[in-house]
Short mmCIF file of C-alpha atoms in Angstrom, two decimals:
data_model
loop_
_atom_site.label_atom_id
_atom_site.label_comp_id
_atom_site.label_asym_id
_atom_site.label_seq_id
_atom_site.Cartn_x
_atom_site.Cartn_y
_atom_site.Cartn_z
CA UNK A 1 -13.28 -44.63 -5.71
CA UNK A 2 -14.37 -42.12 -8.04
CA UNK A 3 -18.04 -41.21 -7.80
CA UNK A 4 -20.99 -41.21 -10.81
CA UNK A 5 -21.83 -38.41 -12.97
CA UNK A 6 -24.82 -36.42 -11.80
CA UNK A 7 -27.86 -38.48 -12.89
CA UNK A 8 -31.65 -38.04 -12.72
CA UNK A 9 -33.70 -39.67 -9.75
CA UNK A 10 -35.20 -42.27 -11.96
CA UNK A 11 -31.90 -43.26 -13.30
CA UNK A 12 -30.61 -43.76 -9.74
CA UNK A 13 -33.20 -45.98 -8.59
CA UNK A 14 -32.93 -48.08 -11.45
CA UNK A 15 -29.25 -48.60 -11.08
CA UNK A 16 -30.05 -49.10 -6.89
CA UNK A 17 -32.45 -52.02 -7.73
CA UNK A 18 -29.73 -53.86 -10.05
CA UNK A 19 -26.93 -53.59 -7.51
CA UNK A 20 -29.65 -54.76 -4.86
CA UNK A 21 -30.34 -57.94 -7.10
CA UNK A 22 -26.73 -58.22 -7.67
CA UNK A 23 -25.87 -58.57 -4.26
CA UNK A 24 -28.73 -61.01 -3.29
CA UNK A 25 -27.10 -63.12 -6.11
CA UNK A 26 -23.89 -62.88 -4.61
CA UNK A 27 -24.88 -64.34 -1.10
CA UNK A 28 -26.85 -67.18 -2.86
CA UNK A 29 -23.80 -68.17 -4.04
CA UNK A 30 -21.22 -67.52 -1.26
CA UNK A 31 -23.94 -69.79 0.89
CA UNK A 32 -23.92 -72.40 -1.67
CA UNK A 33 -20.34 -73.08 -1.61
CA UNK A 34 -19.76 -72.86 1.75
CA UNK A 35 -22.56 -75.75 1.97
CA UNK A 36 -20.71 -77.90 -0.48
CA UNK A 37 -17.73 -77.08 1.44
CA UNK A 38 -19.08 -78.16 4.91
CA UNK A 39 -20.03 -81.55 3.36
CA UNK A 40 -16.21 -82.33 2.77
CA UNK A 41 -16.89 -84.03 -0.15
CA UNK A 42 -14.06 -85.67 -1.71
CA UNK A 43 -12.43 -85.33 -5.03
CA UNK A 44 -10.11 -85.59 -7.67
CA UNK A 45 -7.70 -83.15 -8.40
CA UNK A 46 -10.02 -81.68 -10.89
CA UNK A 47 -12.82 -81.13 -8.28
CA UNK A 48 -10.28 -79.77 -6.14
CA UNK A 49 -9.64 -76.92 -8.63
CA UNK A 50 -13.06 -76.44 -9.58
CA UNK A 51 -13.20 -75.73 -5.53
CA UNK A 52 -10.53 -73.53 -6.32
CA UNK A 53 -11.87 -72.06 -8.92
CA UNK A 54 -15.35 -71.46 -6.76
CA UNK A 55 -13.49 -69.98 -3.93
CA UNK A 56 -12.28 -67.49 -6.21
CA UNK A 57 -15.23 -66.61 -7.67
CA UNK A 58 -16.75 -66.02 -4.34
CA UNK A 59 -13.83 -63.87 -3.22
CA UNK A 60 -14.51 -61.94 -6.65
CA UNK A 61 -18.64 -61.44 -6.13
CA UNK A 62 -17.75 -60.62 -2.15
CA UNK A 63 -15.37 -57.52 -3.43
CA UNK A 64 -18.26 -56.56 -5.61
CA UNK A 65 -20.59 -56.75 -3.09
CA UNK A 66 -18.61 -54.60 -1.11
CA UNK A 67 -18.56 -52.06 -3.92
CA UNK A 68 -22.15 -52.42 -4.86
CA UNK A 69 -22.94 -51.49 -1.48
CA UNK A 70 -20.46 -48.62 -1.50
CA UNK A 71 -22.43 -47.69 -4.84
CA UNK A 72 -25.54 -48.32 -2.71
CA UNK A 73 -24.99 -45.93 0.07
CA UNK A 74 -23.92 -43.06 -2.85
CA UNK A 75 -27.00 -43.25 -4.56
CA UNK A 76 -28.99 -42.95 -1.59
CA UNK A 77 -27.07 -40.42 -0.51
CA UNK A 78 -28.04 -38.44 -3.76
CA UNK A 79 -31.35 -39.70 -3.33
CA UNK A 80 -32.02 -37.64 -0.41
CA UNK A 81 -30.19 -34.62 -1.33
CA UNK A 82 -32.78 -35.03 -4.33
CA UNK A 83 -35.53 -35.00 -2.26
CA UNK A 84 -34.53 -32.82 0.19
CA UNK A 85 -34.52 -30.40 -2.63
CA UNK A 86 -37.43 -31.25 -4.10
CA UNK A 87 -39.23 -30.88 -0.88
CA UNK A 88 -37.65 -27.08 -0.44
CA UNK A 89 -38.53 -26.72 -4.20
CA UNK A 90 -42.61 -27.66 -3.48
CA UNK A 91 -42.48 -25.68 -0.41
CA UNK A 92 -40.92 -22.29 -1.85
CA UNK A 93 -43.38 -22.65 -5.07
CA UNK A 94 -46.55 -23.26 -2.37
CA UNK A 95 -45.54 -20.27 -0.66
CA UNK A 96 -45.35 -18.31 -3.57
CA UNK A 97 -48.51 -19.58 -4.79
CA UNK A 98 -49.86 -18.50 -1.62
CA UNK A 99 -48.94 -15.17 -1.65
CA UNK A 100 -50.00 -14.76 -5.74
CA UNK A 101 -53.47 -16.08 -4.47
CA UNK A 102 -53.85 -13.88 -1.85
CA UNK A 103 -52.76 -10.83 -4.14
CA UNK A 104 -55.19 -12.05 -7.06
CA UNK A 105 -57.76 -12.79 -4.42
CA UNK A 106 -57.62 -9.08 -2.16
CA UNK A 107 -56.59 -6.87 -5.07
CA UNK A 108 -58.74 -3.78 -5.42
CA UNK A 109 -57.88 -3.46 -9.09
CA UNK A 110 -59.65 -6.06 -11.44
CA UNK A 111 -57.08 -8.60 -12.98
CA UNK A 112 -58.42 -10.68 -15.96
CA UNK A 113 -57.12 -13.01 -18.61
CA UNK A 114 -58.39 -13.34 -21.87
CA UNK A 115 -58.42 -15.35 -25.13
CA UNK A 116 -57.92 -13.68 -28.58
CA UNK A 117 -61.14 -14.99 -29.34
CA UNK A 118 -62.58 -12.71 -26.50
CA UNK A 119 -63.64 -15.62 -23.70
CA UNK A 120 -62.94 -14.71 -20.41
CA UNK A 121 -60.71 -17.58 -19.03
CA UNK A 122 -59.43 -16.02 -15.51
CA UNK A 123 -60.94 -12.94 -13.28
CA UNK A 124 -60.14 -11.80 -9.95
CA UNK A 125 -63.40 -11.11 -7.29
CA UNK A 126 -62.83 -7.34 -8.01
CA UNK A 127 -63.27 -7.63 -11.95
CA UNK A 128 -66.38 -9.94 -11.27
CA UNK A 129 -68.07 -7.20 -8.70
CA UNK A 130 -66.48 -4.59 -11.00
CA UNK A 131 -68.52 -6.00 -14.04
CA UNK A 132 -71.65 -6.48 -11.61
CA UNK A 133 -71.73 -10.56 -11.66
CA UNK A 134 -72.36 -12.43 -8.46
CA UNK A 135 -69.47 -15.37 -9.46
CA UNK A 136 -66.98 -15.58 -12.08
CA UNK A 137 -69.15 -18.61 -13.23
CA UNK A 138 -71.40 -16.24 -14.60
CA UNK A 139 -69.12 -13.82 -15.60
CA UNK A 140 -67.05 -16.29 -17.74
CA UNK A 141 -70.28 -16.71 -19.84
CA UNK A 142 -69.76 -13.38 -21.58
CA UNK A 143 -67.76 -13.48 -24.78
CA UNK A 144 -65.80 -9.88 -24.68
CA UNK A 145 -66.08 -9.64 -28.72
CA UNK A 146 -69.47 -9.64 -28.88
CA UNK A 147 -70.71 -7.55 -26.28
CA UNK A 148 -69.06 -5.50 -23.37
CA UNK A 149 -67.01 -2.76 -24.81
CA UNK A 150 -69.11 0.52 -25.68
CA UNK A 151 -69.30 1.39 -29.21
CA UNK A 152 -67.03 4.41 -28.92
CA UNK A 153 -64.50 2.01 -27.63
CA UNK A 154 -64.28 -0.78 -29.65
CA UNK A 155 -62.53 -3.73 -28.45
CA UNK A 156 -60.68 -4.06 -32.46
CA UNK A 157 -58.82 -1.19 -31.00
CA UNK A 158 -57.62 -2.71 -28.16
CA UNK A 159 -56.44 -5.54 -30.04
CA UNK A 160 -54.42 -4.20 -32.32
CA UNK A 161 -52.78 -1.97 -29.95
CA UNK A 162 -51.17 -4.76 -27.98
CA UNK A 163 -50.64 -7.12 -30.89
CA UNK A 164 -48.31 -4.57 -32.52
CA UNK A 165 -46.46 -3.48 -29.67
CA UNK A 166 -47.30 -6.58 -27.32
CA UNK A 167 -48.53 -4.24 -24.25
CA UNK A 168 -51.23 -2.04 -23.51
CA UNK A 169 -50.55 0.91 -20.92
CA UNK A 170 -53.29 3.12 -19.41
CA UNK A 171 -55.98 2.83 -22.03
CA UNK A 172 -58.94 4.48 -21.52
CA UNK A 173 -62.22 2.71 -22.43
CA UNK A 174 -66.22 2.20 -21.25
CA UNK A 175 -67.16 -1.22 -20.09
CA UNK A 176 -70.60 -2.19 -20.32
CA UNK A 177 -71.70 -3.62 -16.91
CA UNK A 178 -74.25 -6.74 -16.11
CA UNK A 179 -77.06 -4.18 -15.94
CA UNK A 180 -76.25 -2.11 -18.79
CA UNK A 181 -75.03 0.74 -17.22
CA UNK A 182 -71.60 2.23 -18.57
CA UNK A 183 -68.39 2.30 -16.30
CA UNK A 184 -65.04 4.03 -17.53
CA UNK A 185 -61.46 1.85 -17.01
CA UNK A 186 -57.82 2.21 -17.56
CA UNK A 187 -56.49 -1.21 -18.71
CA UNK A 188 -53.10 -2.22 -18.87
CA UNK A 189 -52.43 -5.63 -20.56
CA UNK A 190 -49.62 -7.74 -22.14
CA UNK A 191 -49.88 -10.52 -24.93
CA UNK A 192 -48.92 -14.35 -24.36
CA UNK A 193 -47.48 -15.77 -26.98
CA UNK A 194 -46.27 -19.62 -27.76
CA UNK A 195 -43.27 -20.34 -29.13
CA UNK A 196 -43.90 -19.92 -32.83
CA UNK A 197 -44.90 -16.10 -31.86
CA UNK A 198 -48.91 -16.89 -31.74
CA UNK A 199 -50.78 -15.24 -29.18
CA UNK A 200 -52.40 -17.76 -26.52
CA UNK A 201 -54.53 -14.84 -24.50
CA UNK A 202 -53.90 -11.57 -23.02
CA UNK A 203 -53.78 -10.65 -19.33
CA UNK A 204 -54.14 -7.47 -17.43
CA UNK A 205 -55.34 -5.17 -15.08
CA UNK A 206 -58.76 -3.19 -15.22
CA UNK A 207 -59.19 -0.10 -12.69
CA UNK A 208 -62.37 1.96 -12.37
CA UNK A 209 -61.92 5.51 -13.13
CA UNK A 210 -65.99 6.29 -13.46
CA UNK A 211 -65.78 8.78 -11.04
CA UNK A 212 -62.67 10.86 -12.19
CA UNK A 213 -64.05 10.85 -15.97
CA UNK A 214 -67.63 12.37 -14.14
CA UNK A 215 -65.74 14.58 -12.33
CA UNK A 216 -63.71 15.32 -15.93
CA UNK A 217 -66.79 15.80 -17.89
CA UNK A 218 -68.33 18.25 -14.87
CA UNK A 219 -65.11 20.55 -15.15
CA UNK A 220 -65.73 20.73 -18.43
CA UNK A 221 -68.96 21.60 -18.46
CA UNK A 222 -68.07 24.34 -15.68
CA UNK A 223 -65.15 25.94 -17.57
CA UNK A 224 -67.78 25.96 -20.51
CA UNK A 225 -70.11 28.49 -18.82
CA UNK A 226 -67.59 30.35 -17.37
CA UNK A 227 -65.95 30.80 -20.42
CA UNK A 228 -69.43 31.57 -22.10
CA UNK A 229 -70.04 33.90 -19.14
CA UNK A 230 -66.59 35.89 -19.33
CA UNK A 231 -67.12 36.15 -22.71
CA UNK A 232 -70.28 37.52 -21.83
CA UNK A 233 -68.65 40.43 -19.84
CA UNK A 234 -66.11 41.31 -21.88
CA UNK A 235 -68.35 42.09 -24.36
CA UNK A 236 -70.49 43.75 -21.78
CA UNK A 237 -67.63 45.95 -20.74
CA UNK A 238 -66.74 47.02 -24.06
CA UNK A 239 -69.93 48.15 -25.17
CA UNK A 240 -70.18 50.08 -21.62
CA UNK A 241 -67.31 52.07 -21.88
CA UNK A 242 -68.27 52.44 -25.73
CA UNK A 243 -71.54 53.98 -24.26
CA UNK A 244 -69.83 56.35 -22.02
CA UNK A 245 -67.11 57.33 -24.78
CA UNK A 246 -70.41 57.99 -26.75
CA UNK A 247 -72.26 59.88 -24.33
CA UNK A 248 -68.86 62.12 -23.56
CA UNK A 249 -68.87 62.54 -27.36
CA UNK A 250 -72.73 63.94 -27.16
CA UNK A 251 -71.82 65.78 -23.44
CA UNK A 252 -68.80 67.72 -25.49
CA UNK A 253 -71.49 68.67 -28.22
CA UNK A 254 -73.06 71.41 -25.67
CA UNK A 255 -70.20 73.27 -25.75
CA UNK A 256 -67.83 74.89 -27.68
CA UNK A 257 -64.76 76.18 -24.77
CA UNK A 258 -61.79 74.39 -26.14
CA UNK A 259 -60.25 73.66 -22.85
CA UNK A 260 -63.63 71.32 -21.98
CA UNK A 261 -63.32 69.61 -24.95
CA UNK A 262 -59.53 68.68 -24.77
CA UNK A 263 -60.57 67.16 -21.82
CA UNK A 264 -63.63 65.40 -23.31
CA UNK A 265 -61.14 64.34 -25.80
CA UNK A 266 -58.57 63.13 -23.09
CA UNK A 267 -61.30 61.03 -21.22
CA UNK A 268 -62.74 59.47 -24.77
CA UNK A 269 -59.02 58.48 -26.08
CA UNK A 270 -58.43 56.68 -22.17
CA UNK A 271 -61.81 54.97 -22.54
CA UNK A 272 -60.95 53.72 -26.14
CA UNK A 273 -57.59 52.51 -25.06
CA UNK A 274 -59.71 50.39 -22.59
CA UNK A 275 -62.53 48.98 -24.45
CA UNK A 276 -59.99 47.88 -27.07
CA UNK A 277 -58.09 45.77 -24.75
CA UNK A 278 -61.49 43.84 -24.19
CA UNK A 279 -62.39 43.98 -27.94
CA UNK A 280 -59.06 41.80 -28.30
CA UNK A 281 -59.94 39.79 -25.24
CA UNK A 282 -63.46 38.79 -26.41
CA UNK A 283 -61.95 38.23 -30.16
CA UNK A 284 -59.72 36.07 -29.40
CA UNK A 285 -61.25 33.99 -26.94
CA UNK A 286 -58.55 34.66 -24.15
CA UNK A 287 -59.60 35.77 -20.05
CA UNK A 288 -56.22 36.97 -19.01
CA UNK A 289 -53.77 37.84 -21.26
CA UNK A 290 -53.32 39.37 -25.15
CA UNK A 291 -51.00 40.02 -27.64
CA UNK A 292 -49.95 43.67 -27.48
CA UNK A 293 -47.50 43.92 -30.20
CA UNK A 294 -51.08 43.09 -32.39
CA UNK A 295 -53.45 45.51 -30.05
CA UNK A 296 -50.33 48.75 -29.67
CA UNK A 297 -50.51 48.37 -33.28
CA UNK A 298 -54.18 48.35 -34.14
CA UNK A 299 -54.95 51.18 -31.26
CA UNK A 300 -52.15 53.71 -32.13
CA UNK A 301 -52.80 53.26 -35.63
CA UNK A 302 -56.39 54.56 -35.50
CA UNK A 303 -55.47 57.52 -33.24
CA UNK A 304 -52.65 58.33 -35.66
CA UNK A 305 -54.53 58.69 -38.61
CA UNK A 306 -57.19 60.68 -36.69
CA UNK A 307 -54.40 63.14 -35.68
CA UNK A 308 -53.77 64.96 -38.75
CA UNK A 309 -49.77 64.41 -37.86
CA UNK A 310 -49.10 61.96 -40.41
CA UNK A 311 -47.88 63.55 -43.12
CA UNK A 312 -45.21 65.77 -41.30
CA UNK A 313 -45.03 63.38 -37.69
CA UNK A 314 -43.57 59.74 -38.49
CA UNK A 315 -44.41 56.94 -36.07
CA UNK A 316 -42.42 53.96 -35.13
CA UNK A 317 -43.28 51.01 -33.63
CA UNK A 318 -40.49 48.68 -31.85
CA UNK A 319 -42.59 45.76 -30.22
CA UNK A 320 -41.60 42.92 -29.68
CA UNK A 321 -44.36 39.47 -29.66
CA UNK A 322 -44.97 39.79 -26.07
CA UNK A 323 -47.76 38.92 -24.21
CA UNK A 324 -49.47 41.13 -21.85
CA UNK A 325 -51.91 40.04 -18.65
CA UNK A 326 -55.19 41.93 -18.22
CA UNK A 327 -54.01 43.78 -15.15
CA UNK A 328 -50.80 45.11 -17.23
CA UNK A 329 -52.39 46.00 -20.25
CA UNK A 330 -54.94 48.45 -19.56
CA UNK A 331 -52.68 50.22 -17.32
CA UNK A 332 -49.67 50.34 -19.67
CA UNK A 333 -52.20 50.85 -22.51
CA UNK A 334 -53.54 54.25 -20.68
CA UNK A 335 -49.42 55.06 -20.08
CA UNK A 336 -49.16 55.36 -23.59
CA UNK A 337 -52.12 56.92 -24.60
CA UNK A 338 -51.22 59.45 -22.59
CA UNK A 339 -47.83 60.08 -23.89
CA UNK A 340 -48.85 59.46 -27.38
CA UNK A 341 -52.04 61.84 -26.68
CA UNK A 342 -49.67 64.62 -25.26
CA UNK A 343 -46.95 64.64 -28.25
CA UNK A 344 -49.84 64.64 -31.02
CA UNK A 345 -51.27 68.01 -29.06
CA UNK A 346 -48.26 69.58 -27.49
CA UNK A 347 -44.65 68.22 -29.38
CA UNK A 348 -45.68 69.19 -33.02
CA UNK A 349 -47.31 73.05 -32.84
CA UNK A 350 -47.42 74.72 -36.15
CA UNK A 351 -45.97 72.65 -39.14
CA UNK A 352 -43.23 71.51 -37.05
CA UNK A 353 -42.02 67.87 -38.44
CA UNK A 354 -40.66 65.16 -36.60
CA UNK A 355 -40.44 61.59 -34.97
CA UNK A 356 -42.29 59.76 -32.00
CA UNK A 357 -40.68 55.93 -31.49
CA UNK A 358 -42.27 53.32 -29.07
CA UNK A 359 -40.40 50.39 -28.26
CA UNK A 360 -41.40 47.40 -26.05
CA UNK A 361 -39.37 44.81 -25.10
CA UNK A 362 -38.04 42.36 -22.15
CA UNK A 363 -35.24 42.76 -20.07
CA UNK A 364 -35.20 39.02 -18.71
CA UNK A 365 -37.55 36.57 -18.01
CA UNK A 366 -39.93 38.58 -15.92
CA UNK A 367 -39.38 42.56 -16.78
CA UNK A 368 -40.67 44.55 -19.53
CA UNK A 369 -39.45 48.26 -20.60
CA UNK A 370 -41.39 50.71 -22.34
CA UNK A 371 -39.47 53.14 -24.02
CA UNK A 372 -41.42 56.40 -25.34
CA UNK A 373 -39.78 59.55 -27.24
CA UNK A 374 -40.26 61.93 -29.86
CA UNK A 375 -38.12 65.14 -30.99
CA UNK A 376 -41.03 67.68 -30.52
CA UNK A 377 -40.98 70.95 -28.35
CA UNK A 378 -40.06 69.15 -25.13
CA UNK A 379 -41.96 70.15 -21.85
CA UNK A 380 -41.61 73.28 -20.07
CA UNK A 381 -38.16 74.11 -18.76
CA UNK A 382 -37.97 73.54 -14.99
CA UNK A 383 -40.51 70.84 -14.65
CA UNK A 384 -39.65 68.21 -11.91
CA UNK A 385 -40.81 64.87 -12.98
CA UNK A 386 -41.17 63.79 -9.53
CA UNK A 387 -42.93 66.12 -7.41
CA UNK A 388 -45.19 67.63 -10.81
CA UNK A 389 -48.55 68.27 -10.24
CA UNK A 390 -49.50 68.14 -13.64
CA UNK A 391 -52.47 65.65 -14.01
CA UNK A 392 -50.84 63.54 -16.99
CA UNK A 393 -47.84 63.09 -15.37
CA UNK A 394 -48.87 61.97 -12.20
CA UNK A 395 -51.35 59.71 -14.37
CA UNK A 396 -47.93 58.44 -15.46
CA UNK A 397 -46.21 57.55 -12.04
CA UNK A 398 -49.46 56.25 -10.68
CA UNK A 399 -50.36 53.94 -13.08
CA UNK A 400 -46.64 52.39 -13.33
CA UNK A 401 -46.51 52.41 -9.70
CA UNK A 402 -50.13 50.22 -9.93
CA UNK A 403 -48.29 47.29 -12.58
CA UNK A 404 -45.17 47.55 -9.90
CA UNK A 405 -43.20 49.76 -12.15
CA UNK A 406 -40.80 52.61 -12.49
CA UNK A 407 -41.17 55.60 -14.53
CA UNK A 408 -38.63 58.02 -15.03
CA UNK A 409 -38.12 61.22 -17.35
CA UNK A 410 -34.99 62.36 -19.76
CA UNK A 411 -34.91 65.32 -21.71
CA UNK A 412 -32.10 66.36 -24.15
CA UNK A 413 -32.93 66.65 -27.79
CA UNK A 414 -35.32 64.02 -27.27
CA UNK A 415 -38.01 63.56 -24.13
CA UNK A 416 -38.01 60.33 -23.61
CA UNK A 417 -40.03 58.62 -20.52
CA UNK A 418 -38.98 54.89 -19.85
CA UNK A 419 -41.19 52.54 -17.80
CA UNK A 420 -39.25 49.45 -16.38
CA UNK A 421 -42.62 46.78 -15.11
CA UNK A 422 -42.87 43.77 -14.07
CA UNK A 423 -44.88 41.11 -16.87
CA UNK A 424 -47.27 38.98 -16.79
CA UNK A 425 -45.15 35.72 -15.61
CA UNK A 426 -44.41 37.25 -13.04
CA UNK A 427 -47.88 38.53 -12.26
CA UNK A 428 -49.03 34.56 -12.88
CA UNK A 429 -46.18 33.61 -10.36
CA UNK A 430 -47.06 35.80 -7.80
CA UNK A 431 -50.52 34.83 -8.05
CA UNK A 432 -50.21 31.15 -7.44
CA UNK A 433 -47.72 32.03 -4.34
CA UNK A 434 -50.52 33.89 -3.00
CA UNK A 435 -53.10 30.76 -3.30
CA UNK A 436 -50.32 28.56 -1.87
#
């Protein structure tokens, strides 16, 4: 026998009752005739086929009976496979339930959901505590376009975020609590919309980040005095070493032995180099690092013009836009003062003309070379770079050795000193190692 399409439950209980009445018919009818038949009652030949005719029928509403039970037995069959699946159905969607409820119920983070119109239809015990309510009866009372959001956060904004893009992630904004006080959130939220595309209500999650914005705004205010009080020393240690280069100047009045006043000189040209590094520091609003190709040009510039060597001594300048740490630029700063100082008193005697070139550049990601040269006089024949005791040169090797760097010495037609040291990435590199 073939068996029914799938039908719905209703469908087979309706077609279970008519089979049911069917079959009660059946039986009042089978018991009838077999009554009539007991009673032998006798008959024409017509009566006799009409008894014929009833036996028949019988036989016929017997066999579908039998199949209406058959039929019977199918549906219920289905019946319970319905509600055996029904009942796993209801169970699986309690459960679930179950666990939603006790998520919604235990969550730490505040989980609301709202109405365009800004009534509070659904919160979670941690919004209402959050907000500073006793019961979400009270809480519900609020209407979130008329009060609750702090004027620098406007709720309008909030809106139109999500209805353009349909979610809200991570946006900032000050709650106003039951009490009045302010609290700071991060909100996350997603629009519900009907079928036609209209937005029923909204529904997120609300966190409480009061306590990393304080913490926020007290950095801030820190790193505003320290940078108010660094800027503050810088200017105090430019105008100090201004003062000494000024009371040198007065100290090399009182006499007149040339040898003392090359060295007042000397000490006056180091002390410039210095205080211009923090002149550019405090001008620019930077603690730790400059831009030398701006400062080497500014500095040299000045001591060129106050050399008298311009008209018959070029200079060139080779620097690249590189940016130099404190700690590295005073000391390569003094390097080439004292270089440039030497060839502007020593390389050039009489009307001699000629060429000093500077160049500055990287040699990868973390080494610099300083390349100094000019086609003066040259140094004395004989002198060994390395084991000198000349006061300049040792100022030289000491203060590459101090920024981690080489410095060597070639002399052909040209003297030319190179100094290969290590930058200021590296120096911010090896500085976080050492904190870690």
């Amino acid at each position: 026998m073939k068996k029914s399409k799938t039908k719905t439950t209703q469908q087979l209980l309706l077609e279970n009752k008519e089979l049911k009445a069917r079959l009660k018919e059946s039986k009042k009818i089978q018991d009838s005739l077999e009554q009539r038949i007991a009673k032998k009652e006798s008959g024409s030949s017509r009566m006799a086929e009409k008894e014929k005719e009833s036996r028949l029928a019988v036989l016929n509403m017997m066999e579908d009976a039998v199949t209406a039970k058959e039929q019977i037995e199918d549906t219920n069959i289905e019946l319970k496979k319905e509600i055996e699946e029904r009942k796993r159905a209801e169970k699986a969607l309690s459960e679930s339930e179950e666990r939603f409820r006790g998520i919604y119920e235990n969550a730490t983070i505040g989980i609301y959901r709202t109405t365009p119109d800004g009534q509070i239809v659904m919160a979670n015990p941690a919004l209402v505590r959050l907000l500073g309510y006793s019961a979400f009866e009270e809480l519900k009372e609020r209407n979130l376009n008329r009060e609750g959001y702090e004027p620098d956060f406007p709720r309008l904004g909030f809106q139109q975020r999500i209805e353009d893009k349909g979610t809200v992630i991570g946006l900032e904004a000050a709650w106003t609590k039951k009490d009045g006080t302010t609290i700071f959130v991060r909100e996350s939220a997603r629009a519900v919309r009907d079928r036609t595309g209209k937005i029923l209500y909204y529904e997120g999650t609300v966190e409480d980040i009061s306590k990393r914005k304080k913490a926020e705004r007290q950095i801030q205010k820190d790193l505003k005095e320290k940078t108010i009080l660094l800027t503050e020393i810088h200017h105090r240690v430019k105008n100090s070493l201004q003062l000494v280069s000024s009371l040198l100047r007065l100290q090399s009045l009182k006499t007149t032995d040339k040898d003392i006043l090359d060295l007042f000189d000397q000490s006056r040209n180091r002390i410039f180099m210095m205080a211009a590094v923090y002149e550019k520091l405090y001008r620019t609003k930077s603690f730790s690092s400059i831009d030398y190709k701006e400062y080497l040009k500014d500095v040299l510039n000045n001591i060129y013009q106050a050399s008298g060597l311009s008209e018959r001594v070029s200079l060139k300048l080779d620097v690249q836009n590189l940016v130099l740490g404190l700690d590295d630029a005073i000391p390569a700063s003094l390097i080439i003062n004292e270089l440039f100082s030497n060839s502007i008193k020593h390389a050039f005697p009489g009307k001699r003309k000629g060429r000093i070139e500077i160049t500055l550049d990287k040699s990868d990601g973390e080494t610099y070379r300083l390349t100094y040269r000019d086609n003066g006089v040259g140094l004395p024949a004989g002198i060994d770079f390395d084991s000198t005791k000349m006061l300049g040169l040792n100022l030289i090797k000491n203060l590459a050795h101090q920024i981690e760097g080489t410095a060597t010495l070639k002399q052909n037609h040209w003297t030319t000193f190179k100094i290969v040291f290590k930058g200021y990435e590296y120096a911010k590199k090896k500085h976080s190692h050492s904190r870690g």
